[in-house]
Coordinates of C-alpha atoms in Angstrom, one line a residue:
M1 CA 87.9 117.0 100.3
M2 CA 91.3 119.1 100.6
K3 CA 91.0 119.2 104.4
R4 CA 90.8 115.5 104.5
I5 CA 93.6 115.1 102.1
L6 CA 95.7 117.4 104.2
A7 CA 94.9 115.5 107.3
V8 CA 95.8 112.0 106.0
L9 CA 98.8 113.1 104.1
A10 CA 100.2 114.7 107.4
T11 CA 101.2 111.2 108.6
V12 CA 103.3 110.3 105.7
L13 CA 105.0 113.5 104.9
P14 CA 108.5 114.1 106.5
L15 CA 108.5 114.5 110.3
T16 CA 110.2 117.1 112.2
A17 CA 113.3 117.0 114.3
A18 CA 111.8 114.8 116.9
V19 CA 112.1 111.9 114.7
H20 CA 115.8 112.4 113.9
L21 CA 117.2 113.3 117.3
P22 CA 120.9 112.8 117.4
P23 CA 121.8 109.3 118.8
A24 CA 123.7 109.4 122.1
S25 CA 126.6 107.6 120.3
A26 CA 127.0 110.5 117.8
A27 CA 129.9 112.2 119.8
T28 CA 131.8 114.8 117.9
P29 CA 135.5 113.5 117.2
P30 CA 138.2 115.7 118.7
G31 CA 139.5 118.3 116.3
A32 CA 136.7 118.2 113.8
A33 CA 137.4 120.8 111.1
A34 CA 135.2 123.4 109.5
P35 CA 134.4 122.7 105.9
R36 CA 135.8 124.6 103.0
C37 CA 132.7 126.1 101.6
A38 CA 133.3 126.3 97.8
A39 CA 131.9 124.4 94.9
P40 CA 134.1 121.3 94.8
P41 CA 135.3 119.4 91.7
L42 CA 133.3 116.4 91.2
R43 CA 133.6 113.1 89.2
A44 CA 130.2 112.6 87.7
P45 CA 128.6 109.1 88.2
A46 CA 128.6 106.9 85.2
G47 CA 125.9 107.9 82.7
T48 CA 125.5 111.4 84.1
R49 CA 126.7 114.9 83.6
V50 CA 127.1 117.5 86.4
E51 CA 125.2 120.6 85.3
S52 CA 126.1 122.9 88.1
V53 CA 127.6 123.0 91.6
T54 CA 127.0 125.8 94.0
A55 CA 128.2 126.5 97.7
E56 CA 126.6 128.9 100.1
S57 CA 127.6 129.7 103.8
V58 CA 124.4 130.0 106.0
A59 CA 124.6 131.4 109.4
A60 CA 123.0 129.7 112.4
G61 CA 119.3 130.2 113.0
D62 CA 115.9 129.0 112.0
V63 CA 115.2 126.9 108.9
V64 CA 112.0 127.8 107.3
V65 CA 110.4 124.9 105.4
P66 CA 108.3 126.2 102.8
P67 CA 104.7 125.1 102.2
I68 CA 104.8 122.3 99.6
P69 CA 101.1 121.4 98.9
P70 CA 99.5 119.6 100.5
Q71 CA 101.7 120.2 103.6
D72 CA 101.9 123.6 105.4
G73 CA 105.2 125.2 106.0
Y74 CA 106.9 125.1 109.4
T75 CA 110.1 126.2 111.1
V76 CA 112.9 124.3 112.7
P77 CA 114.5 126.5 115.2
G78 CA 118.1 126.5 116.3
V79 CA 120.0 125.0 113.2
P80 CA 123.9 125.4 113.4
A81 CA 125.8 127.3 110.8
R82 CA 126.5 125.3 107.7
C83 CA 127.6 125.3 104.1
E84 CA 125.0 124.3 101.8
V85 CA 126.2 122.6 98.5
T86 CA 123.8 122.0 95.6
V87 CA 124.6 119.8 92.7
T88 CA 122.5 119.5 89.6
L89 CA 122.8 116.3 87.5
T90 CA 121.4 115.2 84.1
H91 CA 121.5 111.9 82.2
P92 CA 122.3 112.9 78.6
G93 CA 119.5 112.2 76.4
A94 CA 116.9 112.1 79.2
D95 CA 116.2 115.9 79.5
D96 CA 116.2 115.5 83.4
H97 CA 117.7 117.8 86.1
A98 CA 118.0 116.0 89.4
R99 CA 119.1 118.3 92.4
I100 CA 121.3 117.0 95.2
Q101 CA 121.6 119.0 98.4
V102 CA 124.5 118.4 100.9
W103 CA 124.5 120.5 104.2
L104 CA 127.7 120.6 106.0
P105 CA 127.9 121.7 109.7
A106 CA 130.4 124.6 110.1
S107 CA 131.5 123.2 113.3
G108 CA 130.8 120.1 115.5
W109 CA 130.8 117.7 112.4
N110 CA 130.6 114.1 114.0
G111 CA 132.4 112.6 111.1
R112 CA 129.3 110.9 109.5
L113 CA 127.1 111.3 106.5
Q114 CA 123.3 110.9 106.8
T115 CA 121.2 110.9 103.6
V116 CA 117.5 111.4 104.1
G117 CA 114.8 110.0 102.1
G118 CA 111.3 111.1 100.7
S119 CA 107.6 110.7 101.2
A120 CA 104.8 109.7 98.8
Y121 CA 106.0 110.8 95.3
A122 CA 108.6 113.3 96.7
A123 CA 112.2 111.7 96.5
G124 CA 113.6 113.7 99.1
D125 CA 113.4 116.4 101.8
Y126 CA 112.6 120.1 101.7
G127 CA 114.7 121.1 104.7
G128 CA 113.3 119.7 107.9
Q129 CA 115.2 116.5 108.0
L130 CA 118.3 118.0 106.5
A131 CA 118.1 120.6 109.5
A132 CA 117.6 117.9 112.1
A133 CA 120.5 115.8 110.8
V134 CA 122.8 118.9 110.9
Q135 CA 121.6 119.6 114.5
G136 CA 122.8 116.1 115.3
G137 CA 126.3 116.8 113.9
Y138 CA 125.9 115.0 110.6
A139 CA 126.7 116.1 107.1
A140 CA 123.3 115.7 105.5
A141 CA 122.2 114.9 101.9
T142 CA 119.0 114.5 99.9
T143 CA 117.7 114.5 96.3
D144 CA 114.7 115.5 94.4
A145 CA 115.4 113.0 91.7
G146 CA 114.2 115.5 89.2
V147 CA 110.6 114.7 89.9
S148 CA 108.1 116.9 91.8
T149 CA 106.2 117.1 95.2
Y150 CA 104.3 114.7 97.4
T151 CA 101.2 114.1 95.1
D152 CA 102.2 115.8 91.9
V153 CA 102.8 113.2 89.3
S154 CA 102.6 115.5 86.3
W155 CA 106.0 114.2 85.4
A156 CA 105.0 110.6 85.1
L157 CA 103.8 110.7 81.4
T158 CA 105.4 112.1 78.3
A159 CA 103.5 114.3 75.9
E160 CA 102.6 111.1 73.9
G161 CA 101.0 109.6 77.0
A162 CA 103.8 107.0 77.7
I163 CA 105.7 106.5 80.9
N164 CA 108.5 108.9 81.4
R165 CA 111.1 106.1 81.9
P166 CA 114.1 108.2 82.8
L167 CA 112.1 110.0 85.6
L168 CA 110.7 107.0 87.0
E169 CA 114.0 105.3 87.0
N170 CA 115.4 108.3 89.0
F171 CA 112.5 108.1 91.4
A172 CA 112.7 104.4 91.7
S173 CA 116.5 104.0 92.3
R174 CA 119.0 105.8 90.1
S175 CA 119.0 109.2 91.9
E176 CA 119.5 107.8 95.3
H177 CA 122.5 106.0 94.3
E178 CA 124.1 109.0 92.7
T179 CA 123.4 111.1 95.8
A180 CA 125.4 108.6 97.8
V181 CA 128.4 108.8 95.4
L182 CA 128.2 112.7 95.1
A183 CA 127.6 113.4 98.7
K184 CA 130.7 111.4 99.7
Q185 CA 132.7 113.4 97.3
V186 CA 131.3 116.7 98.6
V187 CA 132.0 115.8 102.2
S188 CA 135.6 114.6 101.5
G189 CA 136.4 117.7 99.5
A190 CA 134.9 120.1 102.2
Y191 CA 136.4 118.6 105.2
G192 CA 139.6 117.2 103.7
R193 CA 138.7 113.7 104.6
P194 CA 135.9 111.4 103.9
A195 CA 133.2 110.5 106.2
A196 CA 134.0 107.8 108.7
H197 CA 130.5 106.2 108.2
A198 CA 127.7 106.8 105.8
Y199 CA 124.1 106.2 106.8
F200 CA 120.7 106.4 105.0
N201 CA 117.5 107.4 107.1
G202 CA 114.0 107.2 105.8
C203 CA 110.3 106.2 106.3
S204 CA 107.6 105.1 103.9
T205 CA 109.0 106.1 100.4
G206 CA 112.3 106.8 102.2
G207 CA 111.9 103.4 103.6
R208 CA 111.5 101.9 100.2
Q209 CA 114.6 103.9 99.0
G210 CA 116.6 102.4 101.9
Y211 CA 115.7 98.9 100.9
M212 CA 116.5 99.6 97.3
E213 CA 120.1 100.9 98.2
A214 CA 120.6 97.5 100.2
Q215 CA 119.3 95.6 97.2
R216 CA 121.1 97.3 94.2
H217 CA 123.8 99.5 95.7
P218 CA 125.1 97.5 98.7
D219 CA 128.3 99.5 99.0
D220 CA 126.7 103.0 99.3
Y221 CA 126.0 103.0 103.0
D222 CA 127.5 101.4 106.2
G223 CA 123.9 101.5 107.8
I224 CA 120.3 101.8 106.5
A225 CA 117.5 102.9 108.7
A226 CA 114.5 102.1 106.5
H227 CA 111.2 102.3 108.4
A228 CA 107.5 101.4 107.3
P229 CA 109.1 100.6 104.0
A230 CA 107.0 101.1 100.8
I231 CA 108.5 97.9 99.2
S232 CA 106.6 95.8 96.7
W233 CA 105.5 99.1 95.5
D234 CA 104.0 97.8 92.3
A235 CA 101.7 95.5 94.4
F236 CA 100.7 97.4 97.6
E237 CA 100.0 100.7 95.7
V238 CA 97.2 99.0 93.8
A239 CA 96.1 97.0 96.8
T240 CA 95.7 100.3 98.9
L241 CA 93.1 101.3 96.4
W242 CA 91.0 98.1 97.3
P243 CA 88.9 99.7 100.1
Q244 CA 87.4 102.2 97.6
V245 CA 86.8 99.6 95.0
A246 CA 85.2 97.4 97.7
M247 CA 82.8 100.3 98.8
A248 CA 82.0 101.3 95.3
Q249 CA 81.1 97.8 94.0
S250 CA 78.8 97.1 97.2
H251 CA 77.4 100.7 97.0
T252 CA 78.1 101.0 100.7
Y253 CA 80.0 103.9 102.2
P254 CA 80.4 103.8 105.9
T255 CA 81.3 107.0 107.6
K256 CA 84.6 107.4 109.7
C257 CA 82.3 107.1 112.9
E258 CA 81.2 103.8 111.6
F259 CA 84.6 102.5 110.8
D260 CA 86.0 103.7 114.0
A261 CA 83.2 101.5 115.8
F262 CA 84.4 98.4 114.0
T263 CA 88.1 99.2 115.1
A264 CA 87.1 99.8 118.6
A265 CA 85.1 96.7 118.7
A266 CA 88.0 94.7 117.3
V267 CA 90.5 96.2 119.7
T268 CA 88.2 95.3 122.6
A269 CA 87.8 91.7 121.5
C270 CA 91.6 91.2 120.7
D271 CA 93.1 93.4 123.3
L272 CA 94.4 90.4 125.2
T273 CA 96.4 88.7 122.5
D274 CA 99.4 89.9 124.2
G275 CA 98.1 89.1 127.6
A276 CA 97.6 92.6 128.7
K277 CA 94.4 94.7 128.7
D278 CA 96.2 98.1 127.3
G279 CA 93.9 99.2 124.5
V280 CA 96.2 97.8 121.8
I281 CA 96.1 94.8 119.6
G282 CA 99.5 93.2 120.4
D283 CA 99.4 90.7 117.5
P284 CA 96.9 91.6 114.7
A285 CA 97.5 88.2 112.9
A286 CA 96.1 86.6 115.9
C287 CA 92.9 88.6 116.0
D288 CA 89.9 86.7 114.5
Y289 CA 87.2 89.3 115.3
D290 CA 84.2 89.0 112.9
P291 CA 82.9 92.5 112.0
R292 CA 79.4 90.9 111.6
R293 CA 79.1 90.7 115.4
L294 CA 78.5 94.4 115.4
I295 CA 75.5 94.2 112.9
G296 CA 72.4 95.9 114.6
T297 CA 74.5 97.9 117.0
R298 CA 73.4 101.4 117.6
I299 CA 76.1 104.0 117.8
D300 CA 76.2 107.9 118.3
C301 CA 78.0 109.7 115.4
D302 CA 78.2 113.3 116.4
G303 CA 74.7 113.4 118.0
V304 CA 73.1 111.3 115.1
P305 CA 71.9 107.7 116.1
T306 CA 73.2 105.2 113.6
T307 CA 72.7 101.5 113.3
I308 CA 75.5 99.2 111.9
T309 CA 74.2 97.4 108.8
A310 CA 75.2 93.8 107.2
A311 CA 76.5 95.8 104.3
D312 CA 78.8 97.9 106.6
A313 CA 80.2 94.8 108.0
A314 CA 80.6 93.1 104.6
V315 CA 82.7 96.1 103.4
V316 CA 84.9 96.0 106.6
R317 CA 85.5 92.3 106.1
E318 CA 86.6 92.9 102.5
I319 CA 89.0 95.8 103.6
W320 CA 90.5 93.6 106.4
D321 CA 90.9 90.7 104.1
G322 CA 92.5 92.7 101.2
P323 CA 92.2 92.4 97.5
R324 CA 91.2 89.1 95.8
S325 CA 91.2 88.0 92.3
G326 CA 87.7 86.9 90.6
R327 CA 88.7 83.4 91.5
G328 CA 89.1 84.2 95.2
T329 CA 93.0 84.1 95.2
K330 CA 94.6 86.6 97.6
L331 CA 96.3 89.4 95.8
W332 CA 97.8 91.3 98.6
Y333 CA 97.3 92.2 102.3
G334 CA 94.5 94.2 103.6
T335 CA 94.2 97.1 106.1
P336 CA 95.5 95.7 109.5
V337 CA 92.8 95.0 112.1
G338 CA 93.2 97.9 114.6
A339 CA 94.4 100.4 111.9
D340 CA 92.4 103.5 111.0
L341 CA 90.0 102.2 108.1
S342 CA 89.1 105.7 107.0
A343 CA 92.5 106.6 105.9
L344 CA 92.2 104.5 102.7
A345 CA 88.4 104.2 102.7
G346 CA 87.8 107.9 102.9
V347 CA 84.3 109.2 102.3
E348 CA 83.1 112.8 102.7
D349 CA 79.5 113.7 102.6
G350 CA 78.8 110.4 101.0
I351 CA 81.4 110.9 98.4
A352 CA 84.3 108.6 98.0
Q353 CA 87.7 110.3 98.8
P354 CA 90.6 107.9 97.7
F355 CA 94.0 108.4 99.1
P356 CA 95.9 110.3 96.5
V357 CA 99.0 108.2 96.4
P358 CA 97.4 104.9 95.3
A359 CA 94.8 106.6 93.1
A360 CA 97.5 108.4 91.1
W361 CA 99.5 105.2 90.7
V362 CA 96.6 103.4 89.2
T363 CA 95.2 106.1 87.1
T364 CA 98.4 107.8 85.8
F365 CA 101.1 105.1 85.9
V366 CA 99.2 101.9 85.4
R367 CA 96.1 102.9 83.2
K368 CA 97.7 106.1 81.8
H369 CA 94.5 108.3 82.2
P370 CA 95.4 110.7 84.9
A371 CA 91.7 112.2 84.8
E372 CA 90.1 108.8 85.4
D373 CA 88.0 108.3 88.6
A374 CA 89.9 105.5 90.5
T375 CA 86.9 104.7 92.6
K376 CA 84.9 103.5 89.6
L377 CA 86.9 100.5 88.7
S378 CA 85.0 97.3 88.5
Y379 CA 86.5 94.1 90.3
A380 CA 87.7 92.9 86.8
E381 CA 89.3 96.3 85.9
Y382 CA 90.8 96.4 89.3
E383 CA 92.4 92.9 89.1
K384 CA 93.7 93.8 85.6
A385 CA 95.4 96.9 87.0
F386 CA 97.0 95.0 89.7
R387 CA 98.4 92.3 87.4
Q388 CA 99.5 94.9 85.0
S389 CA 101.2 96.9 87.6
R390 CA 103.2 93.9 88.8
A391 CA 104.2 93.0 85.2
E392 CA 105.1 96.4 84.1
F393 CA 106.6 98.0 87.1
G394 CA 107.9 95.2 89.3
G395 CA 111.5 95.2 88.0
V396 CA 111.6 99.1 88.1
I397 CA 110.2 100.0 91.5
G398 CA 109.0 96.8 93.2
T399 CA 112.0 97.0 95.6
D400 CA 111.5 93.4 96.9
D401 CA 114.5 91.3 95.8
P402 CA 115.2 89.0 98.5
D403 CA 118.8 88.6 97.6
L404 CA 120.8 90.8 100.0
S405 CA 124.1 88.9 99.7
G406 CA 126.0 91.9 98.4
F407 CA 124.9 94.0 101.4
R408 CA 125.8 91.3 103.8
R409 CA 129.3 91.0 101.9
S410 CA 129.7 94.8 102.3
G411 CA 129.4 94.5 106.0
G412 CA 126.2 96.8 105.9
K413 CA 123.5 96.7 108.5
L414 CA 119.7 97.3 107.7
L415 CA 117.4 98.2 110.7
S416 CA 113.6 98.6 110.1
W417 CA 110.6 99.2 112.3
Q418 CA 107.1 99.4 111.3
G419 CA 103.7 99.9 113.2
L420 CA 101.3 96.9 113.3
A421 CA 98.5 99.5 113.0
D422 CA 100.0 101.1 109.7
Q423 CA 97.0 102.5 107.9
Y424 CA 98.8 102.9 104.6
I425 CA 101.5 100.1 104.2
P426 CA 100.4 96.7 105.6
A427 CA 103.2 95.4 108.0
A428 CA 102.4 92.1 106.7
G429 CA 104.0 92.9 103.5
T430 CA 107.3 93.9 105.2
A431 CA 107.2 90.7 107.3
A432 CA 106.6 88.5 104.3
Y433 CA 109.8 90.1 102.7
R434 CA 111.9 89.5 105.7
D435 CA 110.6 85.8 105.4
R436 CA 111.7 85.6 101.8
V437 CA 115.1 86.9 102.6
E438 CA 115.4 84.3 105.3
D439 CA 114.4 81.5 102.8
R440 CA 117.0 82.9 100.4
M441 CA 119.9 83.6 102.7
G442 CA 120.0 80.7 105.1
G443 CA 117.5 81.3 107.9
A444 CA 116.7 83.8 110.6
G445 CA 120.1 83.5 112.4
R446 CA 122.3 84.3 109.4
V447 CA 120.0 87.2 108.4
D448 CA 119.8 88.7 111.8
D449 CA 123.6 89.3 111.6
F450 CA 122.9 92.2 109.2
Y451 CA 119.1 92.8 108.9
R452 CA 116.7 93.2 111.7
L453 CA 113.0 94.1 111.7
F454 CA 111.0 95.4 114.6
L455 CA 107.1 95.7 114.7
A456 CA 105.4 98.0 116.9
P457 CA 101.8 97.1 118.2
G458 CA 99.1 99.8 117.8
T459 CA 101.5 102.2 116.1
D460 CA 100.4 103.9 112.9
H461 CA 102.5 104.9 109.7
C462 CA 105.8 106.5 110.6
A463 CA 104.4 107.3 114.0
G464 CA 102.5 110.2 112.6
P465 CA 100.3 112.9 114.3
G466 CA 97.8 111.3 116.7
N467 CA 99.6 108.1 116.9
T468 CA 98.8 106.2 120.1
G469 CA 101.3 103.2 119.9
A470 CA 104.7 103.1 121.3
A471 CA 107.3 104.1 118.6
P472 CA 111.0 103.8 118.7
T473 CA 112.7 106.5 120.5
D474 CA 116.1 106.5 118.8
P475 CA 116.3 104.0 116.0
L476 CA 119.1 105.7 114.2
G477 CA 121.1 105.7 117.4
A478 CA 120.6 101.9 117.6
L479 CA 121.8 101.5 114.1
V480 CA 124.9 103.6 114.8
D481 CA 125.8 101.4 117.8
W482 CA 125.2 98.3 115.6
V483 CA 127.6 99.6 112.8
E484 CA 130.2 101.3 114.8
H485 CA 130.3 99.2 118.1
G486 CA 128.9 95.8 117.0
K487 CA 125.8 96.2 119.4
A488 CA 123.2 94.5 117.4
P489 CA 119.8 95.5 118.9
D490 CA 117.7 92.7 120.3
T491 CA 114.9 95.2 121.2
L492 CA 114.1 98.7 120.3
P493 CA 113.1 101.1 123.1
A494 CA 109.9 102.8 122.3
A495 CA 107.4 105.2 123.9
V496 CA 104.3 107.2 123.5
T497 CA 102.6 109.8 125.5
R498 CA 98.8 109.4 125.4
A499 CA 96.2 112.1 125.1
D500 CA 95.6 111.6 128.9
G501 CA 99.2 112.6 129.6
R502 CA 100.2 108.9 130.4
T503 CA 103.6 107.8 129.0
V504 CA 103.7 104.2 127.7
T505 CA 107.1 102.5 127.2
R506 CA 107.7 99.2 125.4
D507 CA 110.7 97.3 124.1
L508 CA 109.9 96.3 120.5
C509 CA 110.7 92.7 119.7
R510 CA 112.9 91.6 117.0
Y511 CA 110.9 89.8 114.4
P512 CA 109.5 87.2 114.5
R513 CA 109.2 87.5 118.2
V514 CA 106.2 89.2 119.7
S515 CA 105.7 91.0 123.1
R516 CA 103.8 89.2 125.9
Y517 CA 102.7 90.5 129.3
T518 CA 104.4 88.7 132.1
G519 CA 101.3 88.6 134.1
R520 CA 102.4 91.2 136.7
G521 CA 103.5 94.8 136.7
D522 CA 102.2 98.1 135.3
V523 CA 101.0 97.6 131.7
D524 CA 102.4 101.0 130.9
E525 CA 106.0 99.8 131.5
A526 CA 108.2 98.0 129.2
S527 CA 109.6 95.9 132.1
S528 CA 106.2 94.2 132.4
F529 CA 106.6 92.5 129.0
R530 CA 109.0 90.0 127.4
C531 CA 109.6 88.9 123.8
V532 CA 108.5 85.3 122.9
L533 CA 108.8 83.4 119.6
R534 CA 105.4 83.2 117.9
R535 CA 104.7 80.4 115.8
R536 CA 104.1 81.3 112.2

């Protein structure tokens, strides 16, 4: 069980420096001064008290990121000398202690602040993304929000079994805003001048944090890079438990090998939705593959002959379709066709292994029984949990308010990308949010002025380990060029190196456009494709 959890969580935990390479536009301004490495005087944000401030000079060298279960530790080599400032905040009466870290390059500061987000139930970074940002010349910041690590939600309930509202508010939105306020003060005090521009950068939980900043604190950042965002948290977290409920209620538990056979068959059937035979479903929404076509097919699973059954196909149909109410109403989006089905429908030795993040949300936050087995919910109990989650937590952590007028007025820019084969957060939910913003704010043209979304065919969650779809090579650089030079990205350059050594390039299309093969040229080359408007 633990091996599987380690494997699946690896794709949602913070990625190393490769994800946060410094953009080409991040040139160091002439005469950038070294920071004054001392605990600066700070003005506490409203409703908070600063408990402590420390500053430490750290020599250039490796940054060792400690093992934080379930992630192994790792090392980021060649990190420049820096001043590390740590601020601890509390909200009087809440008995919380949120830690904010700000890393200040000792030389070569590019004049910018980059705040980095978290993953799963961790609100911030443990050193890897901070180190990568400093390598790019940024002053870097993050917060732990006073909560815990990736899968530890022991903070969620009080001793009486009620939701710990102050800590949930910290995790949902409050601490991220306070980090922006204080990090700017730290940077200004250390360098003697404010950051010329402030950016937020995150994926998954980090993506959700970025959207929340745009929605509730539109003046905090000039640019927000928020990818595979965990928005509509109150809905999708329950929705991503659906595969386990569907398997349990049908008493059918396909193996990963069997799930992979369905995915491979769907990819083969729908490969040409973008006009190119390239092993990728270019437009999953246009794929109408029926899993029942695989019934009776014999496959080899590690040397064991296996026959696909009607029950297997029925479960896959339910997972792709997504959760429905007892009356057949669609509650949320299902796992995208082409994504790894076993990520959420995990089974080991015939025993269900739910993904820890939605399982903890349902058992601890919604039902308030942490020891409960999330896979044992009936359809009726599941629907009740879904509706309860939306009613109780939508206003706290839903992060799907379509009114971004404050962010537009502030002059901010929001750039997002997400894989269409995201196995944890259906990209359809992100696209639906963008549609709602358009409906609220005057249509695609007006929204494109400050918010652009790019969808990546065949790419999984945050382009994690083993990803085979082309992912953006420098989304933060594209955001910087948009904010500072007015170069709004129409496409995002993307690439992936496949297992056979082939490098595939694509230009990701600005939503709602999709990529189509021109009919000539190498299907591995971006130049062989163009973006066309897909009818919704």
